[in-house]
Structure formats: C-alpha cells, structure tokens
Amino acid sequence: MPDFTAIVHGQLWRLVTPIFLHFSLLHILFNMLTLYFFGTMAERSLGYRGVFKLYLLGGAFAGLVYLGLAALMGQANIPVVGASGACFAFLVYAACMSPNSLVIFIIFPVKLWILAAVLVFIGFYQLTNQMAGHGGGATAHSAHMGGALFGFLAWKFGWFKDYAPYSSEQGFLAGYKQKWQHWRQRQKA
C-alpha cells in the first residue's frame, strides 16, 4: 500500500505494488479486461516493452497523484489498491492514438474518444465532489485522473515507444542479455 512517509524515506516500490493487488474478483476482472482491450491497442504503437513501461509507470504516477491529493486533504496514509490508474493511462493513450475506433460499451458501439471523454469527465466530477467533502466513496478517483493524465502525456510526447521482435529466437530478456554481455566485454577490456 502506498504510504507517504515510507515513500519519502526511500521505499519507492510502494508506488508500484498496489497495481498488483485488488479488493475483489470483479475489481481485478474489470481492470484486466480494460488492460487487455486498450493495452492491445496501445501495443501497436508502443511495442510490448513500451506497454510494460506504461503499465508500471502509469500506475506509479497514479499512486503519486493519489498520495499527493490525499495529503493535501489531510489524509496522507489511506490505502489504495488496484490497477485502475494504469488502466486509465491505457484508455486515454488508446483514445488519443485511435480516437475514431469503434468499441462496444455494454452493447452499444461508441467511438473510443467519446468513451474516454465520458469516463474521464465522470472521474473528474467524482474527484471534485470527493475533494469538496461530498462523498465519492472508497474509489480513488485521483488515481484514475493521474493515470489519465499520464496516458495523455505518454501519447503527446511519444514516451515508451520500444519495439522489439517477437521471433522465437529472441525472448523477452534477449535484448537485456545482449546488453549485459556487451557491458561485460567492455569491463574486461
């Protein structure tokens, strides 16, 4: 769980670990469905390593936004779990990348930019209500908005574009292995 004091004292992994924890099966189901659909769309632009980076860093940024706003409201150590912030990063990234793509929302075909705009608007509205003390429930709307902002910035500035081949002779770690071997050779020389 993100803990403002622990993060300030160097426990930075606490920004990433909440994206691997969820409250319920429905929570993880909807987050993973969102990640599957919009992560697959984003992968065309980012490559699989870029998707991995956007997921981890989008989730960490969402956690930072959540902690920052919670601290401003005097509630610095409220626990948060879930990948919703990272999922909002993928939603907004995919919507910016391919705004006119049709997606099925419940049973209705909707343009992706409209779906993203409506969900971000609802999240922002809920966040303002939460900050004004009018409820908002246990949902971390600030993390959702942080993820959405991060997804937009990643698209706008072309962050995380990291293509790698999917061939059978090159696995996920092959590029890192090659860099390690090159570094070792330079050390020996």
mmCIF file of C-alpha atoms in Angstrom:
data_model
loop_
_atom_site.group_PDB
_atom_site.id
_atom_site.type_symbol
_atom_site.label_atom_id
_atom_site.label_comp_id
_atom_site.label_asym_id
_atom_site.label_seq_id
_atom_site.Cartn_x
_atom_site.Cartn_y
_atom_site.Cartn_z
ATOM 1 C CA MET A 1 0.000 0.000 0.000
ATOM 2 C CA PRO A 2 1.297 3.474 -0.733
ATOM 3 C CA ASP A 3 2.419 5.142 2.438
ATOM 4 C CA PHE A 4 3.508 8.760 2.052
ATOM 5 C CA THR A 5 6.035 8.630 4.880
ATOM 6 C CA ALA A 6 7.588 5.344 3.727
ATOM 7 C CA ILE A 7 7.914 6.565 0.129
ATOM 8 C CA VAL A 8 9.618 9.767 1.269
ATOM 9 C CA HIS A 9 12.069 7.563 3.171
ATOM 10 C CA GLY A 10 13.018 5.608 0.044
ATOM 11 C CA GLN A 11 10.515 2.745 -0.170
ATOM 12 C CA LEU A 12 9.658 3.568 -3.793
ATOM 13 C CA TRP A 13 8.370 0.056 -4.566
ATOM 14 C CA ARG A 14 5.238 1.032 -2.643
ATOM 15 C CA LEU A 15 4.212 3.092 -5.685
ATOM 16 C CA VAL A 16 4.174 0.013 -7.925
ATOM 17 C CA THR A 17 2.984 -2.830 -5.698
ATOM 18 C CA PRO A 18 -0.651 -1.625 -5.371
ATOM 19 C CA ILE A 19 -1.252 -2.179 -9.099
ATOM 20 C CA PHE A 20 -0.860 -5.913 -8.477
ATOM 21 C CA LEU A 21 -3.397 -6.013 -5.608
ATOM 22 C CA HIS A 22 -7.195 -5.811 -5.858
ATOM 23 C CA PHE A 23 -10.139 -5.819 -3.441
ATOM 24 C CA SER A 24 -12.323 -8.329 -5.239
ATOM 25 C CA LEU A 25 -12.591 -10.630 -8.231
ATOM 26 C CA LEU A 26 -14.773 -8.106 -10.075
ATOM 27 C CA HIS A 27 -12.206 -5.383 -9.415
ATOM 28 C CA ILE A 28 -9.398 -7.389 -10.997
ATOM 29 C CA LEU A 29 -11.673 -8.698 -13.777
ATOM 30 C CA PHE A 30 -12.680 -5.235 -14.995
ATOM 31 C CA ASN A 31 -9.145 -3.863 -14.675
ATOM 32 C CA MET A 32 -7.675 -6.765 -16.624
ATOM 33 C CA LEU A 33 -10.361 -6.564 -19.324
ATOM 34 C CA THR A 34 -9.594 -2.859 -19.698
ATOM 35 C CA LEU A 35 -5.892 -3.603 -19.833
ATOM 36 C CA TYR A 36 -6.425 -6.358 -22.399
ATOM 37 C CA PHE A 37 -8.527 -4.282 -24.797
ATOM 38 C CA PHE A 38 -6.764 -0.928 -24.564
ATOM 39 C CA GLY A 39 -3.303 -2.373 -23.882
ATOM 40 C CA THR A 40 -3.602 -4.378 -27.102
ATOM 41 C CA MET A 41 -4.465 -1.198 -28.994
ATOM 42 C CA ALA A 42 -1.582 0.718 -27.422
ATOM 43 C CA GLU A 43 0.831 -2.117 -28.172
ATOM 44 C CA ARG A 44 0.642 -1.317 -31.894
ATOM 45 C CA SER A 45 2.332 1.992 -31.120
ATOM 46 C CA LEU A 46 4.414 1.109 -28.055
ATOM 47 C CA GLY A 47 5.581 -2.465 -28.559
ATOM 48 C CA TYR A 48 5.332 -4.969 -25.739
ATOM 49 C CA ARG A 49 8.136 -3.416 -23.704
ATOM 50 C CA GLY A 50 6.511 0.003 -24.011
ATOM 51 C CA VAL A 51 3.233 -1.475 -22.759
ATOM 52 C CA PHE A 52 5.067 -2.871 -19.741
ATOM 53 C CA LYS A 53 6.632 0.537 -19.046
ATOM 54 C CA LEU A 54 3.338 2.415 -19.454
ATOM 55 C CA TYR A 55 1.635 -0.028 -17.090
ATOM 56 C CA LEU A 56 4.237 0.244 -14.330
ATOM 57 C CA LEU A 57 4.956 3.963 -14.610
ATOM 58 C CA GLY A 58 1.318 4.912 -15.256
ATOM 59 C CA GLY A 59 0.318 3.017 -12.119
ATOM 60 C CA ALA A 60 3.140 4.593 -10.107
ATOM 61 C CA PHE A 61 2.237 8.092 -11.314
ATOM 62 C CA ALA A 62 -1.418 7.451 -10.464
ATOM 63 C CA GLY A 63 -0.312 6.420 -6.968
ATOM 64 C CA LEU A 64 1.733 9.611 -6.604
ATOM 65 C CA VAL A 65 -1.230 11.764 -7.634
ATOM 66 C CA TYR A 66 -3.447 9.867 -5.201
ATOM 67 C CA LEU A 67 -0.985 10.324 -2.333
ATOM 68 C CA GLY A 68 -0.415 13.982 -3.168
ATOM 69 C CA LEU A 69 -4.107 14.872 -3.191
ATOM 70 C CA ALA A 70 -4.803 12.742 -0.124
ATOM 71 C CA ALA A 71 -2.010 14.576 1.717
ATOM 72 C CA LEU A 72 -3.494 17.924 0.666
ATOM 73 C CA MET A 73 -6.811 16.819 2.145
ATOM 74 C CA GLY A 74 -5.084 15.742 5.381
ATOM 75 C CA GLN A 75 -5.415 12.010 4.768
ATOM 76 C CA ALA A 76 -1.888 11.009 3.754
ATOM 77 C CA ASN A 77 -1.943 7.298 4.604
ATOM 78 C CA ILE A 78 -5.219 5.950 3.229
ATOM 79 C CA PRO A 79 -4.619 2.613 1.481
ATOM 80 C CA VAL A 80 -5.191 2.227 -2.247
ATOM 81 C CA VAL A 81 -5.051 -0.901 -4.377
ATOM 82 C CA GLY A 82 -5.787 -1.742 -7.985
ATOM 83 C CA ALA A 83 -4.591 -1.103 -11.489
ATOM 84 C CA SER A 84 -7.329 1.388 -12.367
ATOM 85 C CA GLY A 85 -4.901 4.297 -12.669
ATOM 86 C CA ALA A 86 -2.729 2.324 -15.094
ATOM 87 C CA CYS A 87 -5.873 1.225 -16.965
ATOM 88 C CA PHE A 88 -6.962 4.852 -17.348
ATOM 89 C CA ALA A 89 -3.495 5.556 -18.787
ATOM 90 C CA PHE A 90 -4.116 2.896 -21.443
ATOM 91 C CA LEU A 91 -7.669 4.092 -22.097
ATOM 92 C CA VAL A 92 -6.544 7.665 -22.754
ATOM 93 C CA TYR A 93 -3.429 6.587 -24.693
ATOM 94 C CA ALA A 94 -5.544 4.373 -26.974
ATOM 95 C CA ALA A 95 -8.180 7.105 -27.376
ATOM 96 C CA CYS A 96 -5.534 9.641 -28.399
ATOM 97 C CA MET A 97 -3.865 7.146 -30.718
ATOM 98 C CA SER A 98 -7.034 5.989 -32.456
ATOM 99 C CA PRO A 99 -9.922 8.298 -31.492
ATOM 100 C CA ASN A 100 -12.413 7.132 -34.115
ATOM 101 C CA SER A 101 -12.112 3.414 -33.374
ATOM 102 C CA LEU A 102 -15.432 1.847 -32.513
ATOM 103 C CA VAL A 103 -15.608 -0.058 -29.250
ATOM 104 C CA ILE A 104 -18.545 -1.918 -27.775
ATOM 105 C CA PHE A 105 -19.592 -0.416 -24.454
ATOM 106 C CA ILE A 106 -22.036 -2.816 -22.805
ATOM 107 C CA ILE A 107 -23.992 -3.442 -26.058
ATOM 108 C CA PHE A 108 -23.601 -0.109 -27.858
ATOM 109 C CA PRO A 109 -20.888 0.768 -30.392
ATOM 110 C CA VAL A 110 -19.203 4.013 -29.334
ATOM 111 C CA LYS A 111 -16.243 5.937 -30.697
ATOM 112 C CA LEU A 112 -13.282 5.481 -28.393
ATOM 113 C CA TRP A 113 -12.713 9.203 -27.849
ATOM 114 C CA ILE A 114 -16.309 9.589 -26.641
ATOM 115 C CA LEU A 115 -15.983 6.678 -24.202
ATOM 116 C CA ALA A 116 -12.697 8.054 -22.852
ATOM 117 C CA ALA A 117 -14.076 11.589 -22.573
ATOM 118 C CA VAL A 118 -17.182 10.426 -20.699
ATOM 119 C CA LEU A 119 -15.216 8.219 -18.281
ATOM 120 C CA VAL A 120 -12.631 10.939 -17.599
ATOM 121 C CA PHE A 121 -15.407 13.515 -17.099
ATOM 122 C CA ILE A 122 -17.223 11.234 -14.634
ATOM 123 C CA GLY A 123 -13.955 10.556 -12.797
ATOM 124 C CA PHE A 124 -13.108 14.271 -12.644
ATOM 125 C CA TYR A 125 -16.614 15.118 -11.437
ATOM 126 C CA GLN A 126 -16.395 12.443 -8.727
ATOM 127 C CA LEU A 127 -12.931 13.694 -7.735
ATOM 128 C CA THR A 128 -14.157 17.269 -7.306
ATOM 129 C CA ASN A 129 -17.078 16.010 -5.207
ATOM 130 C CA GLN A 130 -14.696 13.915 -3.117
ATOM 131 C CA MET A 131 -12.354 16.867 -2.567
ATOM 132 C CA ALA A 132 -15.284 19.096 -1.611
ATOM 133 C CA GLY A 133 -16.285 16.562 1.037
ATOM 134 C CA HIS A 134 -19.481 15.423 -0.708
ATOM 135 C CA GLY A 135 -18.705 11.718 -0.767
ATOM 136 C CA GLY A 136 -17.142 9.832 -3.620
ATOM 137 C CA GLY A 137 -16.951 6.573 -1.741
ATOM 138 C CA ALA A 138 -13.860 4.437 -1.415
ATOM 139 C CA THR A 139 -12.880 4.863 -5.066
ATOM 140 C CA ALA A 140 -9.523 6.542 -5.680
ATOM 141 C CA HIS A 141 -10.720 8.991 -8.329
ATOM 142 C CA SER A 142 -7.486 10.971 -8.083
ATOM 143 C CA ALA A 143 -5.539 7.853 -9.101
ATOM 144 C CA HIS A 144 -7.828 7.450 -12.119
ATOM 145 C CA MET A 145 -7.237 11.060 -13.146
ATOM 146 C CA GLY A 146 -3.496 10.718 -12.568
ATOM 147 C CA GLY A 147 -3.449 7.679 -14.840
ATOM 148 C CA ALA A 148 -5.487 9.511 -17.486
ATOM 149 C CA LEU A 149 -3.071 12.453 -17.383
ATOM 150 C CA PHE A 150 -0.083 10.118 -17.640
ATOM 151 C CA GLY A 151 -1.607 8.307 -20.628
ATOM 152 C CA PHE A 152 -2.187 11.607 -22.395
ATOM 153 C CA LEU A 153 1.368 12.802 -21.702
ATOM 154 C CA ALA A 154 2.814 9.469 -22.857
ATOM 155 C CA TRP A 155 0.935 9.793 -26.141
ATOM 156 C CA LYS A 156 1.652 13.519 -26.604
ATOM 157 C CA PHE A 157 5.403 13.199 -26.059
ATOM 158 C CA GLY A 158 5.860 9.745 -27.597
ATOM 159 C CA TRP A 159 7.139 8.163 -24.396
ATOM 160 C CA PHE A 160 7.811 4.418 -24.118
ATOM 161 C CA LYS A 161 7.911 3.536 -27.816
ATOM 162 C CA ASP A 162 10.124 0.482 -27.519
ATOM 163 C CA TYR A 163 9.729 -2.028 -30.320
ATOM 164 C CA ALA A 164 11.216 -5.493 -30.059
ATOM 165 C CA PRO A 165 10.736 -8.519 -32.313
ATOM 166 C CA TYR A 166 8.523 -11.407 -31.271
ATOM 167 C CA SER A 167 10.638 -14.043 -33.039
ATOM 168 C CA SER A 168 11.166 -17.404 -31.371
ATOM 169 C CA GLU A 169 14.926 -16.963 -31.142
ATOM 170 C CA GLN A 170 14.615 -13.711 -29.211
ATOM 171 C CA GLY A 171 12.731 -13.916 -25.954
ATOM 172 C CA PHE A 172 11.677 -11.147 -23.627
ATOM 173 C CA LEU A 173 15.100 -10.936 -21.944
ATOM 174 C CA ALA A 174 17.259 -11.455 -25.053
ATOM 175 C CA GLY A 175 17.879 -7.724 -25.556
ATOM 176 C CA TYR A 176 18.889 -7.284 -21.922
ATOM 177 C CA LYS A 177 21.138 -10.341 -22.118
ATOM 178 C CA GLN A 178 22.868 -8.870 -25.167
ATOM 179 C CA LYS A 179 23.368 -5.524 -23.379
ATOM 180 C CA TRP A 180 24.745 -7.360 -20.321
ATOM 181 C CA GLN A 181 27.211 -9.329 -22.461
ATOM 182 C CA HIS A 182 28.334 -6.162 -24.238
ATOM 183 C CA TRP A 183 28.842 -4.421 -20.880
ATOM 184 C CA ARG A 184 30.850 -7.404 -19.550
ATOM 185 C CA GLN A 185 33.104 -7.323 -22.622
ATOM 186 C CA ARG A 186 33.794 -3.624 -22.106
ATOM 187 C CA GLN A 187 34.626 -4.279 -18.441
ATOM 188 C CA LYS A 188 37.137 -6.960 -19.389
ATOM 189 C CA ALA A 189 38.890 -4.663 -21.884
#
